Structure formats: C-alpha cells, structure tokens
PDB file of C-alpha atoms in Angstrom:
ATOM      1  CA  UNK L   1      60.090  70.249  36.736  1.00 62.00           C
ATOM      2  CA  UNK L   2      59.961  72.271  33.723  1.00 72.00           C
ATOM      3  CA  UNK L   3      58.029  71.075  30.816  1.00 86.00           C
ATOM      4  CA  UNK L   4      59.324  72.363  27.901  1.00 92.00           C
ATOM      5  CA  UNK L   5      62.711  74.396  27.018  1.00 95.00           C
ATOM      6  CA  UNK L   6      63.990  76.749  24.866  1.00 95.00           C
ATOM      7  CA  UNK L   7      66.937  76.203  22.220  1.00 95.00           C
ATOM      8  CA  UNK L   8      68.531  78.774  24.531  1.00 95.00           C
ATOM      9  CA  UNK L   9      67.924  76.525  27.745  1.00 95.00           C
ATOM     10  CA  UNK L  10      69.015  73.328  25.723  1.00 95.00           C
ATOM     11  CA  UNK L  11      72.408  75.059  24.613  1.00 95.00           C
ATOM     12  CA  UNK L  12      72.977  76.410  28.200  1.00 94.00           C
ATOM     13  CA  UNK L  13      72.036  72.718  29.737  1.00 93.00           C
ATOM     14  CA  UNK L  14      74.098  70.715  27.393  1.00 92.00           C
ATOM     15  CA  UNK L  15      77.170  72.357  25.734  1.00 91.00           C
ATOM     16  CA  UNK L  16      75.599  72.088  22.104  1.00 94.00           C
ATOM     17  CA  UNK L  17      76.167  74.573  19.933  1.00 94.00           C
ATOM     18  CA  UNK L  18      72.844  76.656  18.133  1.00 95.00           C
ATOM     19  CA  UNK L  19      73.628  75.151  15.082  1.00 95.00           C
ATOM     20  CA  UNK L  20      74.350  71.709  16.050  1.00 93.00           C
ATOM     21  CA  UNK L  21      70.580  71.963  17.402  1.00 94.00           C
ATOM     22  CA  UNK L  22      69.794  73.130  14.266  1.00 94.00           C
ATOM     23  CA  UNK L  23      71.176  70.374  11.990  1.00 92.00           C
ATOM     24  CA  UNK L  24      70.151  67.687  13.908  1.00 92.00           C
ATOM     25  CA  UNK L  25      66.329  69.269  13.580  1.00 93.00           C
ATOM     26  CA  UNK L  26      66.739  69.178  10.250  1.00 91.00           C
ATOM     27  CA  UNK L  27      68.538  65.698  10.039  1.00 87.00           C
ATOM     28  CA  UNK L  28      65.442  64.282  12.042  1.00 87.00           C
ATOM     29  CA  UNK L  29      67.716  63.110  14.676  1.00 88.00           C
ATOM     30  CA  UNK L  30      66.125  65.209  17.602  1.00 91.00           C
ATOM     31  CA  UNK L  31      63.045  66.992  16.449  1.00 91.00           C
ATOM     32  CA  UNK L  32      61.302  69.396  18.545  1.00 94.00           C
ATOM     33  CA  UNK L  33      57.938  70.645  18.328  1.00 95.00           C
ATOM     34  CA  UNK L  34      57.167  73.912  17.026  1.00 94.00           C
ATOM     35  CA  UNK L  35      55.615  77.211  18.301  1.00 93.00           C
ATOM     36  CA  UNK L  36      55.602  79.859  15.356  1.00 92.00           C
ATOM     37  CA  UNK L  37      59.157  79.681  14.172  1.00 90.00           C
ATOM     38  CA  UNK L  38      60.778  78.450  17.344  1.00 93.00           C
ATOM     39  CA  UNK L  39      61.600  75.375  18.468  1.00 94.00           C
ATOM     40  CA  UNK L  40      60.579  74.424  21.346  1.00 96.00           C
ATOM     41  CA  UNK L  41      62.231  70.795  23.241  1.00 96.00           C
ATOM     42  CA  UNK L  42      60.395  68.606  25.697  1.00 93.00           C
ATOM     43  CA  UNK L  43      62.851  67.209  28.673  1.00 90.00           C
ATOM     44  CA  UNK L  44      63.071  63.989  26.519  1.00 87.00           C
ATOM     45  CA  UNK L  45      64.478  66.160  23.276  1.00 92.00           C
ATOM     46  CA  UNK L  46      66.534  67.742  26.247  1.00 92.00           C
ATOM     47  CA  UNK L  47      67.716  63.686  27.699  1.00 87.00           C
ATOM     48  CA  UNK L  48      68.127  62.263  24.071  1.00 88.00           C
ATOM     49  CA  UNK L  49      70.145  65.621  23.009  1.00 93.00           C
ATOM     50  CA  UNK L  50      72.643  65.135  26.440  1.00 90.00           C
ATOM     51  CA  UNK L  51      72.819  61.109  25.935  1.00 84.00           C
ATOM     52  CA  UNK L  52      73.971  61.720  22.285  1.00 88.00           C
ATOM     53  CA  UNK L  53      76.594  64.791  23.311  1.00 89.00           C
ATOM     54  CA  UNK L  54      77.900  62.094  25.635  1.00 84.00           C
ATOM     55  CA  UNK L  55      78.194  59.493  22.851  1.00 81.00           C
ATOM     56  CA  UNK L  56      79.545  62.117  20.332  1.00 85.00           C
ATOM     57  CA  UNK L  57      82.239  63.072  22.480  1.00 84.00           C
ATOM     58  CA  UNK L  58      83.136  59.398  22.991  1.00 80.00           C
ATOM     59  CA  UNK L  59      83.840  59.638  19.374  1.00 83.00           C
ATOM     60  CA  UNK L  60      80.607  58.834  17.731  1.00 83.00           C
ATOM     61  CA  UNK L  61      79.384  59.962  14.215  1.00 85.00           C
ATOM     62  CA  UNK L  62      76.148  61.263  13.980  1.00 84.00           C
ATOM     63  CA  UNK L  63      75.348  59.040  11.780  1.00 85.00           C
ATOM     64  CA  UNK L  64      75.951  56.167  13.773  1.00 83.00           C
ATOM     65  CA  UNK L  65      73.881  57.979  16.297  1.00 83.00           C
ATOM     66  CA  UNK L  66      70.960  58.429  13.660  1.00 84.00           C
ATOM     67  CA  UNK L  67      71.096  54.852  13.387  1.00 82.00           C
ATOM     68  CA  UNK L  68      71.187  54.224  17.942  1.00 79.00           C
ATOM     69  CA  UNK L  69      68.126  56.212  17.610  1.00 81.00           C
ATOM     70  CA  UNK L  70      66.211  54.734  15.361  1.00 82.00           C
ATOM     71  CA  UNK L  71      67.002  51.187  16.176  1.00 78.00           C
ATOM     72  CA  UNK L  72      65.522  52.544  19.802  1.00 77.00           C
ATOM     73  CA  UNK L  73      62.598  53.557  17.885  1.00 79.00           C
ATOM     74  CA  UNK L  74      62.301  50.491  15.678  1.00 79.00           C
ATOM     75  CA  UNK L  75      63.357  47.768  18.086  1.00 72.00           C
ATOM     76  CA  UNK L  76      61.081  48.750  21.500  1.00 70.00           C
ATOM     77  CA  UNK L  77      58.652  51.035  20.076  1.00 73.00           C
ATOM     78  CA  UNK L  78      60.159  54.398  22.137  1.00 73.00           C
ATOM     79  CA  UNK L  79      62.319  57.479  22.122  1.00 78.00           C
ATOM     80  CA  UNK L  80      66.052  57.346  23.366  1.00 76.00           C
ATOM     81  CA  UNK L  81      64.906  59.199  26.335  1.00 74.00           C
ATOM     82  CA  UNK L  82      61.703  56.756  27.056  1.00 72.00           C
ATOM     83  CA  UNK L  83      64.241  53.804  26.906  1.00 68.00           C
ATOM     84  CA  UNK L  84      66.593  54.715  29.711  1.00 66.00           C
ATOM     85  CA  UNK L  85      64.677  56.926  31.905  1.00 65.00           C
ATOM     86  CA  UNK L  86      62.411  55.145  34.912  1.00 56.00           C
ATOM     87  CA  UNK L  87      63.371  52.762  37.218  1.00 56.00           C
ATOM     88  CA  UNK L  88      65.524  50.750  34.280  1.00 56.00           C
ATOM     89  CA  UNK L  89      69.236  51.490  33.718  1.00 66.00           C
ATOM     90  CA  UNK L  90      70.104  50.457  29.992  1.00 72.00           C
ATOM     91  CA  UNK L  91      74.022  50.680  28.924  1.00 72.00           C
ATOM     92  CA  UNK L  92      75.266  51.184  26.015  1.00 69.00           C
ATOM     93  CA  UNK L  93      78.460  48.907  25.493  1.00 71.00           C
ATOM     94  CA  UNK L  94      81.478  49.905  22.575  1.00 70.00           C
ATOM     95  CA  UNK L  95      84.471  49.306  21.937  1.00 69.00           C
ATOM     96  CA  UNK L  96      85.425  52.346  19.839  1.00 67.00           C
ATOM     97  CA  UNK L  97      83.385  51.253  16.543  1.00 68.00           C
ATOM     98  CA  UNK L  98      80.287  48.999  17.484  1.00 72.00           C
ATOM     99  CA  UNK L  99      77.344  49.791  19.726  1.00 73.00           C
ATOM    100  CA  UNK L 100      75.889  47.353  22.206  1.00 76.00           C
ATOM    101  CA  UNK L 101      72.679  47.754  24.394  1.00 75.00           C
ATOM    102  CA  UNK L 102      72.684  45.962  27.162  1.00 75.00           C
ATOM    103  CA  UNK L 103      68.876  45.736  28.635  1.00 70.00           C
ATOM    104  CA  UNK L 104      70.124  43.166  31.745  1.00 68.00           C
ATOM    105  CA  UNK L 105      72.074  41.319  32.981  1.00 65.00           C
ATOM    106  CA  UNK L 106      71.227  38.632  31.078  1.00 64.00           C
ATOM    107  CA  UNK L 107      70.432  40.565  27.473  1.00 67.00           C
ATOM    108  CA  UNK L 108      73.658  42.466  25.500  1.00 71.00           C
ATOM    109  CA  UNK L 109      71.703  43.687  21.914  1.00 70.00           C
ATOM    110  CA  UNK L 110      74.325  44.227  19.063  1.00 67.00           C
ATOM    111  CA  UNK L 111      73.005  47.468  17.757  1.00 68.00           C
ATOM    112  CA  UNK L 112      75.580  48.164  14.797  1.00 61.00           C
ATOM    113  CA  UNK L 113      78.342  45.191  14.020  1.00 53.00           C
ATOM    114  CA  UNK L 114      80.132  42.625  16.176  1.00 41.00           C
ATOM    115  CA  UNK L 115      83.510  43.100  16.984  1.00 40.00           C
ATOM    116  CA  UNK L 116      87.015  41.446  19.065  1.00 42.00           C
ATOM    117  CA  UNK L 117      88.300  44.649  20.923  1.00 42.00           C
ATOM    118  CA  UNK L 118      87.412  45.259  24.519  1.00 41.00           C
ATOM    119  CA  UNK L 119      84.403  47.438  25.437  1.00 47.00           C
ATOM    120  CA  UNK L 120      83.478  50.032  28.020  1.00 54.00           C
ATOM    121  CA  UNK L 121      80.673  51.060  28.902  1.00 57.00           C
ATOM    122  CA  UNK L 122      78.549  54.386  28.918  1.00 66.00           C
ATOM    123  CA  UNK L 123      75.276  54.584  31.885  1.00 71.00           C
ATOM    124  CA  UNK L 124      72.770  56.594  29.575  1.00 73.00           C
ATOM    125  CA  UNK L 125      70.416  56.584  32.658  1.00 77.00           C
ATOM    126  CA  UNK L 126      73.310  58.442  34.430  1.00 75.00           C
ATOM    127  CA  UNK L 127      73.754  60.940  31.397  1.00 77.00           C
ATOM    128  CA  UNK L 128      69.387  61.907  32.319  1.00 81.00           C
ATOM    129  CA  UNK L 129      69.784  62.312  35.606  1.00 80.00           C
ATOM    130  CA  UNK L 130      72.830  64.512  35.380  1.00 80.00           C
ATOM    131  CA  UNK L 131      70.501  66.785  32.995  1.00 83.00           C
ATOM    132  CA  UNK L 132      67.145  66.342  35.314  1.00 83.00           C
ATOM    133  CA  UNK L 133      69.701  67.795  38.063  1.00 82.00           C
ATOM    134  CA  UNK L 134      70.918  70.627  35.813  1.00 81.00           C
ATOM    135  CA  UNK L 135      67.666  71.325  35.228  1.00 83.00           C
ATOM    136  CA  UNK L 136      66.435  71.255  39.249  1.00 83.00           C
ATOM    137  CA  UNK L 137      69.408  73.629  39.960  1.00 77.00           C
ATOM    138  CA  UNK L 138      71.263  70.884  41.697  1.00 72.00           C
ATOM    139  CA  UNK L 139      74.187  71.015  39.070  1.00 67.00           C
ATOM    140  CA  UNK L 140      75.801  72.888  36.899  1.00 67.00           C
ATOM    141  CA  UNK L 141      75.286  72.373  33.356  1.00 64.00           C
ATOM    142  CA  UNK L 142      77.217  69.901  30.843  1.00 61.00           C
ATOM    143  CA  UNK L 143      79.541  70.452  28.436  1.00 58.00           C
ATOM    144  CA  UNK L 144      79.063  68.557  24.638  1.00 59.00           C
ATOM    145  CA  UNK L 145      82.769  68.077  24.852  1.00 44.00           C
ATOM    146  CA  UNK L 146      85.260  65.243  25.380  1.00 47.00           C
ATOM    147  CA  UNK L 147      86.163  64.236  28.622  1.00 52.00           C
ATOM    148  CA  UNK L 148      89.397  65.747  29.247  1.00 45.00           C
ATOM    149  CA  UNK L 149      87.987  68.794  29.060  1.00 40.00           C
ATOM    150  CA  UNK L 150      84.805  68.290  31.543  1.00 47.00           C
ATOM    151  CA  UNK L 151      87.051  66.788  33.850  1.00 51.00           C
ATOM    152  CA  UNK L 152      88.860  70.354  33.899  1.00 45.00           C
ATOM    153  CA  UNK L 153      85.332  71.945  34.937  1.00 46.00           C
ATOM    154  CA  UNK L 154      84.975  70.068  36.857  1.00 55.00           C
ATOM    155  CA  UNK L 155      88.190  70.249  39.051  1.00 54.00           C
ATOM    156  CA  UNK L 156      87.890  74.152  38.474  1.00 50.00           C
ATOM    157  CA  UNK L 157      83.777  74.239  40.353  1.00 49.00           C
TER     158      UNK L 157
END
C-alpha cells in the first residue's frame, strides 16, 4: 500500500477541496508532515481526513470535529485513524447535535453533550476501508459531499 500521498492524491481520494486541506492544516485539525513546502499525508491523515468528510457531510461543524479529534487524542492516547482502524470497529453515535463513541457493546462514551432525540449511527471503520480500497484500486474514490449526492454516483458507476 502506498505510504504517503500527495494533497493532489488526498483531494482525488476524498472529495475535499485544496483549500479545505489547507485550512484544516492550519487549524491543526489534520496536520501533515512536511517536505520543502509541500505537504505531504500519511494513510492515517488520508483515514482521519475521509472519517471527518463523512461526519461533515452528516452536518458536522468543524469545530465540533476539532473537538472528536482531540477528545480521541486526549481520552485513548491515539489519532482518529489509530482508533478505528485494526481489528476494532468503533461507532460514532448522534443524533443531529451530540457525538457518542461507542467502543462495545457494552461502552457508549458521550463525547460532546447528552441529549433525548434518537440517534443513528456512522461505522468510521467502514469510512477506512472504503479509502484503503480507493487507494488499492478496488473503488472509486469518495466524494466530501452529502449523501444524496454520493448516492447519485453511485447509481451512475
């Protein structure tokens, strides 16, 4: 698999837009490495980028999704990407306005608020495999866009 992409290869496997990329470098939300003056993404800037195109087009502020992150970070010690890749399958839960994770079963995490309105629920391990395909060449790529509108590629391929 390839180790390391291109903003370029990271537009054309996700939907986002060059300066989308760009502000959320410089909002720390998804920070690549550098080489010289480009940026250069790992496939877990590449996973964390897809997860949170999936989560904006649910609705999502980036803000809110500064704050998913970093509770990630805070709360088990790893990146977005580290958290639901493997063998584990971590949800996220809303309802519209509150994020949940749930890490089993048995274990739902209120990451923002609580809340009374009926959740459903969004497979973030799902979201990385659908980019690890992309990026095998078993797929074709994603679309930062809401769901209506993938669902029209979709039909159309």
């Amino acid at each position: 698999m390839q180790e390391s992409f291109t903003s370029q290869d990271v537009i054309r496997l996700t939907g986002i837009t060059a300066r989308q990329l760009q502000w959320w470098d410089e909002k720390r939300i998804v920070v690549p490495a550098r080489q010289g003056h480009r940026r250069v993404y790992s496939f877990d800037d590449v996973s964390e980028i897809a997860v949170i195109c999936e989560l904006r087009s649910k609705g999502f502020s980036l803000q809110r999704m500064r704050k998913v992150v970093r509770f990630l970070q805070k709360e088990f010690g790893k990146r977005l990407a580290e958290t639901v890749a493997g063998s584990s399958s971590y949800h996220l839960l809303t309802d519209g306005r509150t994020l949940y994770l749930e890490t089993s079963p048995q274990q739902i995490v209120d990451i923002l608020k609580n809340s009374r309105q009926p959740m459903f629920a969004i497979c973030l391990s799902d979201t990385v495999r659908q980019v690890r395909a992309v990026i095998n060449g078993r797929k074709r790529p994603g679309r930062c866009a809401p769901e209506k509108i993938r669902r029209k590629l979709k039909l159309g391929s």
